[in-house]
Coordinates of C-alpha atoms and ligand atoms in Angstrom, one line a residue:
X28 CA 77.9 8.6 -150.2
X29 CA 77.7 12.4 -150.5
X30 CA 80.4 14.2 -148.6
X31 CA 79.2 15.7 -145.4
X32 CA 79.2 19.5 -145.8
X33 CA 81.2 21.9 -143.6
X34 CA 79.2 23.7 -141.0
X35 CA 79.9 27.0 -142.7
X36 CA 78.2 25.8 -145.8
X37 CA 75.2 24.3 -143.8
X38 CA 74.7 27.7 -142.0
X39 CA 74.3 29.4 -145.4
X40 CA 72.6 26.8 -147.5
X41 CA 71.0 24.3 -145.1
X42 CA 67.3 23.6 -144.8
X43 CA 66.1 25.1 -148.1
X44 CA 66.7 24.2 -151.7
X45 CA 64.3 26.1 -153.9
X46 CA 63.0 24.5 -157.1
X47 CA 62.9 26.1 -160.6
X48 CA 61.4 29.6 -160.4
X49 CA 60.9 29.5 -156.7
X50 CA 62.0 32.3 -154.4
X51 CA 65.8 32.3 -153.5
X52 CA 65.1 33.5 -150.0
X53 CA 62.6 31.5 -147.9
X54 CA 59.0 32.8 -148.3
X55 CA 57.3 34.3 -145.2
X56 CA 54.0 32.4 -145.1
X57 CA 52.1 34.9 -143.0
X58 CA 48.9 32.8 -142.8
X59 CA 47.2 31.2 -139.8
X60 CA 45.5 28.6 -141.9
X61 CA 45.6 26.6 -145.1
X62 CA 42.9 25.7 -147.6
X63 CA 41.7 22.3 -148.6
X64 CA 39.1 21.1 -151.2
X65 CA 37.4 18.5 -149.0
X66 CA 37.1 17.7 -145.3
X67 CA 38.5 14.3 -146.1
X68 CA 41.8 15.9 -147.5
X69 CA 42.2 17.7 -144.2
X70 CA 41.1 14.8 -142.1
X71 CA 44.2 12.9 -143.3
X72 CA 46.4 15.6 -141.9
X73 CA 44.7 15.5 -138.6
X74 CA 45.2 11.7 -138.5
X75 CA 48.9 12.3 -139.3
X76 CA 48.4 10.1 -142.3
X77 CA 49.5 12.8 -144.7
X78 CA 51.9 15.6 -144.0
X79 CA 50.8 19.1 -144.7
X80 CA 49.7 22.3 -143.1
X81 CA 46.4 23.2 -141.6
X82 CA 46.9 25.6 -138.7
X83 CA 50.1 27.7 -137.9
X84 CA 49.9 26.9 -134.1
X85 CA 51.0 23.4 -135.0
X86 CA 53.1 23.9 -138.1
X87 CA 53.9 26.7 -140.6
X88 CA 56.1 26.4 -143.7
X89 CA 58.4 29.3 -142.8
X90 CA 59.0 28.0 -139.3
X91 CA 59.6 24.4 -140.6
X92 CA 62.1 25.6 -143.2
X93 CA 64.1 27.4 -140.5
X94 CA 63.8 24.4 -138.1
X95 CA 65.1 22.3 -141.0
X96 CA 68.2 24.6 -141.2
X97 CA 68.9 24.3 -137.5
X98 CA 68.3 20.5 -137.8
X99 CA 70.9 20.3 -140.5
X100 CA 73.4 22.5 -138.5
X101 CA 73.1 20.2 -135.5
X102 CA 73.2 17.0 -137.6
X103 CA 69.8 15.9 -136.3
X104 CA 66.8 14.1 -137.9
X105 CA 63.9 16.4 -136.8
X106 CA 63.5 19.8 -135.3
X107 CA 60.9 22.4 -134.3
X108 CA 60.8 26.0 -133.4
X109 CA 59.2 27.4 -130.2
X110 CA 58.3 30.9 -129.1
X111 CA 61.3 31.1 -126.7
X112 CA 64.2 29.2 -125.3
X113 CA 62.1 28.7 -122.1
X114 CA 59.4 26.9 -124.1
X115 CA 62.0 24.8 -125.8
X116 CA 63.5 23.5 -122.6
X117 CA 60.1 23.1 -121.0
X118 CA 58.9 21.0 -124.0
X119 CA 62.1 19.0 -124.3
X120 CA 61.7 17.8 -120.7
X121 CA 57.9 17.7 -120.4
X122 CA 57.7 15.6 -123.6
X123 CA 59.2 12.6 -121.7
X124 CA 58.7 13.4 -117.9
X125 CA 55.3 13.4 -116.3
X126 CA 54.0 14.1 -112.7
X127 CA 55.7 11.6 -110.5
X128 CA 58.9 11.5 -112.6
X129 CA 62.4 12.7 -111.9
X130 CA 65.1 14.5 -113.9
X131 CA 68.8 15.0 -113.2
X132 CA 70.2 18.4 -114.3
X133 CA 73.5 20.2 -114.0
X134 CA 73.4 22.9 -111.5
X135 CA 75.3 25.3 -113.8
X136 CA 72.5 26.3 -116.0
X137 CA 70.6 29.5 -117.0
X138 CA 68.7 31.1 -114.1
X139 CA 65.4 30.9 -116.0
X140 CA 65.8 27.2 -116.6
X141 CA 66.8 26.7 -113.0
X142 CA 63.5 28.4 -112.0
X143 CA 61.5 26.5 -114.6
X144 CA 62.8 23.2 -113.2
X145 CA 63.0 23.9 -109.5
X146 CA 59.8 25.9 -109.1
X147 CA 57.3 25.6 -111.9
X148 CA 57.9 22.1 -113.1
X149 CA 58.2 21.0 -109.5
X150 CA 54.7 22.3 -108.9
X151 CA 53.6 20.1 -111.8
X152 CA 54.9 17.1 -109.9
X153 CA 58.3 16.6 -111.6
X154 CA 61.2 16.3 -109.2
X155 CA 64.7 17.6 -110.1
X156 CA 68.1 16.7 -108.7
X157 CA 70.9 19.2 -109.4
X158 CA 74.4 17.9 -109.8
X159 CA 77.7 19.7 -110.1
X160 CA 78.8 20.1 -113.8
X161 CA 82.1 18.6 -112.6
X162 CA 80.5 15.6 -111.0
X163 CA 82.3 12.3 -111.5
X164 CA 80.6 9.3 -113.1
X165 CA 79.9 7.8 -109.7
X166 CA 78.5 11.1 -108.3
X167 CA 76.3 11.5 -111.4
X168 CA 75.1 7.9 -111.2
X169 CA 74.2 8.4 -107.5
X170 CA 71.6 11.1 -108.5
X171 CA 69.6 8.7 -110.7
X172 CA 66.4 7.0 -109.4
X173 CA 64.2 4.3 -111.0
X174 CA 61.8 7.1 -112.2
X175 CA 64.5 9.3 -113.7
X176 CA 63.6 10.2 -117.3
X177 CA 66.4 12.5 -118.5
X178 CA 69.7 14.1 -117.8
X179 CA 70.1 17.9 -118.7
X180 CA 73.0 20.3 -119.0
X181 CA 74.3 23.3 -121.0
X182 CA 77.4 23.0 -123.4
X183 CA 78.7 26.3 -122.0
X184 CA 76.7 27.4 -118.9
X185 CA 75.1 30.8 -118.9
X186 CA 76.4 32.7 -117.0
X187 CA 78.9 30.5 -115.1
X188 CA 80.7 29.5 -118.4
X189 CA 81.5 26.0 -117.3
X190 CA 82.0 23.6 -120.2
X191 CA 80.1 20.4 -119.7
X192 CA 81.8 17.0 -120.3
X193 CA 79.2 15.9 -122.7
X194 CA 80.7 12.5 -123.4
X195 CA 80.7 11.6 -119.7
X196 CA 77.2 12.9 -119.2
X197 CA 76.0 10.9 -122.2
X198 CA 77.6 7.8 -121.0
X199 CA 75.9 8.0 -117.6
X200 CA 72.5 8.9 -119.1
X201 CA 72.7 6.0 -121.5
X202 CA 73.8 3.6 -118.7
X203 CA 70.5 4.5 -117.0
X204 CA 68.4 4.2 -120.1
X205 CA 67.6 7.9 -120.5
X206 CA 68.4 10.6 -123.1
X207 CA 70.9 13.4 -122.5
X208 CA 69.3 16.8 -123.3
X209 CA 71.8 19.6 -124.0
X210 CA 71.0 23.3 -124.2
X211 CA 73.5 24.4 -126.9
X212 CA 72.6 28.1 -126.8
X213 CA 76.0 29.5 -126.0
X214 CA 78.2 27.3 -128.1
X215 CA 75.9 27.1 -131.1
X216 CA 76.3 24.4 -133.7
X217 CA 78.9 26.6 -135.4
X218 CA 81.3 25.7 -132.5
X219 CA 79.9 22.5 -131.0
X220 CA 77.5 19.8 -132.2
X221 CA 76.6 17.8 -129.0
X222 CA 75.1 14.9 -131.1
X223 CA 78.7 14.1 -132.2
X224 CA 79.5 13.6 -128.5
X225 CA 76.5 11.4 -127.6
X226 CA 73.8 13.9 -126.7
X227 CA 70.3 12.8 -127.8
X228 CA 68.2 16.0 -127.8
X229 CA 69.5 19.6 -128.3
X230 CA 67.7 22.8 -127.3
X231 CA 68.3 26.4 -128.1
X232 CA 67.3 29.9 -127.1
X233 CA 67.5 31.2 -130.7
X234 CA 67.1 34.6 -129.1
X235 CA 70.9 34.6 -128.5
X236 CA 73.7 34.0 -131.1
X237 CA 71.4 32.3 -133.6
X238 CA 69.3 35.4 -134.2
X239 CA 72.3 37.4 -133.1
X240 CA 70.9 40.8 -133.6
X241 CA 68.6 41.2 -130.6
X242 CA 65.6 41.0 -132.8
X243 CA 63.4 38.1 -132.0
X244 CA 62.8 35.9 -128.9
X245 CA 62.7 32.2 -130.0
X246 CA 63.7 28.7 -129.3
X247 CA 64.3 25.4 -131.0
X248 CA 64.4 21.6 -130.2
X249 CA 66.4 19.2 -132.3
X250 CA 66.3 15.4 -132.1
X251 CA 69.4 13.3 -133.0
X252 CA 67.2 10.4 -133.9
X253 CA 69.5 8.1 -132.0
X254 CA 67.7 7.4 -128.8
X255 CA 65.8 4.1 -128.9
X256 CA 62.5 4.8 -127.0
X257 CA 61.2 1.3 -127.7
X258 CA 64.2 -0.3 -126.1
X259 CA 63.2 1.5 -122.8
X260 CA 59.4 1.4 -123.6
X261 CA 58.3 1.1 -119.9
X262 CA 60.1 4.4 -119.1
X263 CA 58.6 6.4 -121.9
X264 CA 54.9 5.4 -122.2
X265 CA 54.1 8.8 -123.9
X266 CA 56.1 7.7 -126.9
X267 CA 55.7 4.0 -126.8
X268 CA 52.0 3.5 -126.1
X269 CA 48.9 4.9 -127.9
X270 CA 48.1 8.6 -127.5
X271 CA 44.4 8.6 -126.9
X272 CA 44.4 12.4 -127.4
X273 CA 45.7 11.8 -130.9
X274 CA 43.8 9.1 -132.6
X275 CA 45.6 6.3 -130.7
X276 CA 48.9 6.9 -132.4
X277 CA 52.0 5.3 -130.9
X278 CA 54.6 7.9 -131.9
X279 CA 57.7 5.7 -131.6
X280 CA 56.1 3.0 -133.8
X281 CA 54.7 5.3 -136.4
X282 CA 57.6 7.8 -136.7
X283 CA 60.5 5.7 -135.5
X284 CA 63.6 6.9 -133.6
X285 CA 64.1 9.7 -136.1
X286 CA 60.7 11.4 -135.8
X287 CA 58.8 10.3 -132.7
X288 CA 60.1 12.9 -130.2
X289 CA 59.5 16.0 -132.4
X290 CA 56.1 14.7 -133.7
X291 CA 54.8 14.1 -130.2
X292 CA 56.1 17.6 -129.0
X293 CA 54.3 19.2 -132.0
X294 CA 51.1 17.1 -132.1
X295 CA 50.6 17.1 -128.4
X296 CA 52.5 19.8 -126.5
X297 CA 52.3 22.6 -129.2
X298 CA 48.7 21.7 -129.9
X299 CA 47.8 22.1 -126.2
X300 CA 50.2 24.8 -125.0
X301 CA 50.6 26.9 -128.1
X302 CA 54.0 28.4 -127.7
X303 CA 54.6 28.8 -131.4
X304 CA 57.1 31.0 -133.1
X305 CA 55.7 33.5 -135.6
X306 CA 56.6 33.1 -139.3
X307 CA 58.1 36.6 -139.3
X308 CA 60.3 35.9 -136.4
X309 CA 61.4 32.6 -138.0
X310 CA 62.3 34.5 -141.2
X311 CA 64.5 36.9 -139.2
X312 CA 66.1 34.0 -137.3
X313 CA 66.8 32.4 -140.7
X314 CA 68.7 35.5 -141.8
X315 CA 70.7 35.4 -138.6
X316 CA 71.6 31.7 -139.1
X317 CA 73.2 32.5 -142.5
X318 CA 76.0 34.4 -140.9
X319 CA 76.2 32.5 -137.6
X320 CA 79.6 30.9 -138.4
X321 CA 81.1 34.2 -139.4
X322 CA 79.8 36.0 -136.3
X323 CA 80.8 33.3 -133.8
X324 CA 84.4 33.5 -135.0
X325 CA 84.5 37.2 -134.3
X326 CA 82.6 36.9 -131.0
X327 CA 85.1 34.4 -129.9
X328 CA 88.2 36.4 -131.0
X329 CA 86.8 39.4 -129.1
X330 CA 86.0 37.3 -126.1
X331 CA 89.5 35.9 -125.9
X332 CA 91.1 39.4 -126.4
X333 CA 89.0 40.9 -123.7
X334 CA 89.6 37.9 -121.3
X335 CA 93.3 38.2 -121.8
X336 CA 93.2 42.0 -121.2
X337 CA 91.1 41.6 -118.0
X338 CA 93.2 38.8 -116.6
X339 CA 96.2 41.1 -116.5
X340 CA 94.3 44.1 -115.0
X341 CA 95.0 45.0 -111.3
X342 CA 91.4 46.0 -110.7
X343 CA 90.0 42.6 -111.7
X344 CA 89.9 39.9 -109.1
X345 CA 89.1 36.9 -111.4
X346 CA 88.3 36.1 -115.0
X347 CA 86.3 33.1 -116.4
X348 CA 86.7 32.4 -120.1
X349 CA 86.9 28.6 -120.8
X350 CA 89.3 29.0 -123.8
X351 CA 91.7 31.2 -121.7
X352 CA 94.9 29.3 -121.0
X353 CA 94.9 28.2 -117.4
X354 CA 91.1 28.2 -117.1
X355 CA 89.8 25.2 -115.2
X356 CA 87.7 24.3 -118.2
X357 CA 90.5 24.9 -120.8
X358 CA 90.9 21.2 -121.6
X359 CA 87.2 20.6 -122.0
X360 CA 86.9 23.7 -124.2
X361 CA 89.7 22.5 -126.5
X362 CA 88.1 19.1 -126.7
X363 CA 84.5 20.1 -127.4
X364 CA 85.1 23.5 -129.1
X365 CA 88.5 23.4 -130.9
X366 CA 87.5 26.4 -133.1
X367 CA 86.5 28.5 -130.1
X368 CA 83.8 28.8 -127.5
X369 CA 81.8 32.0 -127.5
X370 CA 82.1 35.7 -126.8
X371 CA 80.9 35.8 -123.2
X372 CA 83.4 36.6 -120.5
X373 CA 82.6 36.6 -116.8
X374 CA 84.7 38.4 -114.2
X375 CA 84.8 40.0 -110.8
X376 CA 85.7 43.6 -110.2
X377 CA 87.7 44.3 -107.0
X378 CA 85.4 46.1 -104.6
X379 CA 82.5 43.7 -105.2
X380 CA 78.9 44.7 -106.1
X381 CA 79.3 48.5 -105.8
X382 CA 82.5 48.6 -108.0
X383 CA 80.9 46.3 -110.5
X384 CA 77.9 48.6 -110.9
X385 CA 80.1 51.7 -111.2
X386 CA 82.2 50.0 -113.8
X387 CA 79.2 49.0 -115.9
X388 CA 77.7 52.5 -115.7
X389 CA 81.0 53.9 -117.1
X390 CA 81.0 51.8 -120.2
X391 CA 80.2 53.7 -123.4
X392 CA 80.1 50.9 -126.0
X393 CA 78.7 47.9 -124.0
X394 CA 75.2 48.6 -122.8
X395 CA 73.6 47.3 -119.6
X396 CA 71.0 44.7 -120.8
X397 CA 69.5 41.5 -119.7
X398 CA 70.4 40.3 -123.2
X399 CA 73.5 38.4 -124.1
X400 CA 75.1 37.0 -127.3
X401 CA 74.2 40.0 -129.5
X402 CA 76.2 41.6 -132.3
X403 CA 76.4 44.6 -130.0
X404 CA 78.4 44.2 -126.8
X405 CA 76.4 44.2 -123.6
X406 CA 76.9 43.5 -120.0
X407 CA 74.9 42.4 -116.9
X408 CA 75.2 42.0 -113.2
X409 CA 73.3 38.7 -112.7
X410 CA 73.1 38.7 -108.9
X411 CA 71.0 41.9 -109.0
X412 CA 69.0 41.1 -112.1
X413 CA 68.5 37.8 -113.9
X414 CA 69.4 35.7 -110.8
X415 CA 68.0 38.0 -108.1
X416 CA 65.3 35.3 -107.2
X417 CA 68.1 32.9 -106.1
X418 CA 69.4 32.7 -102.6
X419 CA 73.2 33.1 -102.0
X420 CA 73.5 29.3 -101.7
X421 CA 71.6 28.8 -105.0
X422 CA 73.7 31.4 -106.6
X423 CA 76.9 29.6 -105.5
X424 CA 75.4 26.3 -106.7
X425 CA 74.9 27.6 -110.2
X426 CA 78.4 29.3 -110.2
X427 CA 77.3 32.9 -109.9
X428 CA 79.1 35.0 -107.3
X429 CA 77.7 38.4 -106.1
X430 CA 80.5 40.3 -107.9
X431 CA 80.1 38.5 -111.2
X432 CA 79.9 40.7 -114.3
X433 CA 78.8 39.0 -117.5
X434 CA 80.3 40.8 -120.4
X435 CA 79.0 39.7 -123.8
X436 CA 81.5 40.7 -126.5
X437 CA 79.8 41.7 -129.7
X438 CA 81.4 41.8 -133.2
X439 CA 82.8 45.3 -132.9
X440 CA 86.6 45.8 -133.0
X441 CA 88.4 44.3 -130.0
X442 CA 90.6 47.3 -129.6
X443 CA 87.6 49.6 -129.1
X444 CA 86.0 47.2 -126.6
X445 CA 89.2 47.1 -124.6
X446 CA 89.6 50.9 -124.7
X447 CA 86.1 51.2 -123.4
X448 CA 86.7 48.8 -120.6
X449 CA 90.0 50.5 -119.8
X450 CA 88.4 53.9 -119.3
X451 CA 85.5 52.5 -117.3
X452 CA 87.9 50.7 -115.0
X453 CA 90.1 53.8 -114.6
X454 CA 87.1 55.7 -113.3
X455 CA 86.5 53.4 -110.3
Ligands
LIG10 C1 68.4 32.8 -122.6 C2 68.6 31.4 -122.4 C3 67.4 30.6 -122.2 C4 66.0 31.1 -122.3 O1 65.7 31.5 -123.6 P1 64.6 32.7 -123.9 O2 64.7 32.7 -125.4 O3 65.1 33.9 -123.2 O4 63.3 32.1 -123.4 C5 67.7 29.2 -122.1 N1 68.9 28.7 -122.0 C6 70.0 29.5 -122.1 C7 71.4 28.9 -122.1 C8 69.9 30.9 -122.3 O5 71.0 31.6 -122.4

């Protein structure tokens, strides 16, 4: 058996091996459509009898090549790109949950995902129960119902920064015959590969560290190929019974555990909802992925240095950084991310909302942005921006206090970031 390659090698080389005389870098196939000699040739593609390209809303070679790299990085069997992280999480859940179904999700998740689940998907007839990321096995189990179709959580929650006990969540999901879906945006496969801990489906907002340069909004879904849909056939009729909207194909029979989930999401959801990533964006994302492992190391080093500095500062009331010694998630961080977490630090400035805003305005290197996980440092006050739709109780449930500042350490020099923070704190 071939030796499994180190993640650093997969980041650089994964997903694309050009043949003789082919381009070294992946080609940008900027074409909506693809030519065939006969209608019959193309008909085979529509019937999913032959694989090939016909229209870029469904599949495009550049997007597929970048998806293949992300698939290799996560150690999955199939992957697809989407237009955004929101689309990725929507597809991942909607692919297996219909109106009348129920999903259990950690309450410590991205605000956009929380809205998607608790407002928009709820309107579509899918019910969600939110559980604490620190729930025990018994508490988690109690949230399940006969119509529950998935368990959902984030490796490192944005912006609460809790580390999910993936093994425990996977065990409870599997005991109830449903897959565990993990949004791995903040950890990235450079630092955590949830499939190694029992997760079944991984999603990403590639907008963040994967792209890494604040260039392109995008998302990805990866399947581990491990969840046995047929063993729970009655729960997942969309995968285990014929799809009348797609020539009567039964995805789990035709494409097996390895390919059913992504094929259905592409042939059905992408066909009908059309949240495709553009080939140009996919190419830029691919460039970002080649240096992901190098950048993540630096993001983490800077995050740790800033967290240590802040935790000793008299004007700071609290610091949350899972890999900081003494943090409530320290043991989980060491277990799931022994090489480091990410570069995002959350903290409270003494004096609450007003002091936090004054501090942020005084920063010269870190810019105020809704963005996070960029090569350039940036910061945000979630309670007055990304999470402003949420009530105080909802804010508390997803681990966001009114004084929380989310500081995303870029890959600049830590000493400069700390000097910048120092002068901004001195001014308040
Ligand atoms: C940003 C983010 C999303 C949403 O991704 P977009 O690309 O902005 O649509 C989902 N999950 C997490 C953890 C995120 O940080």
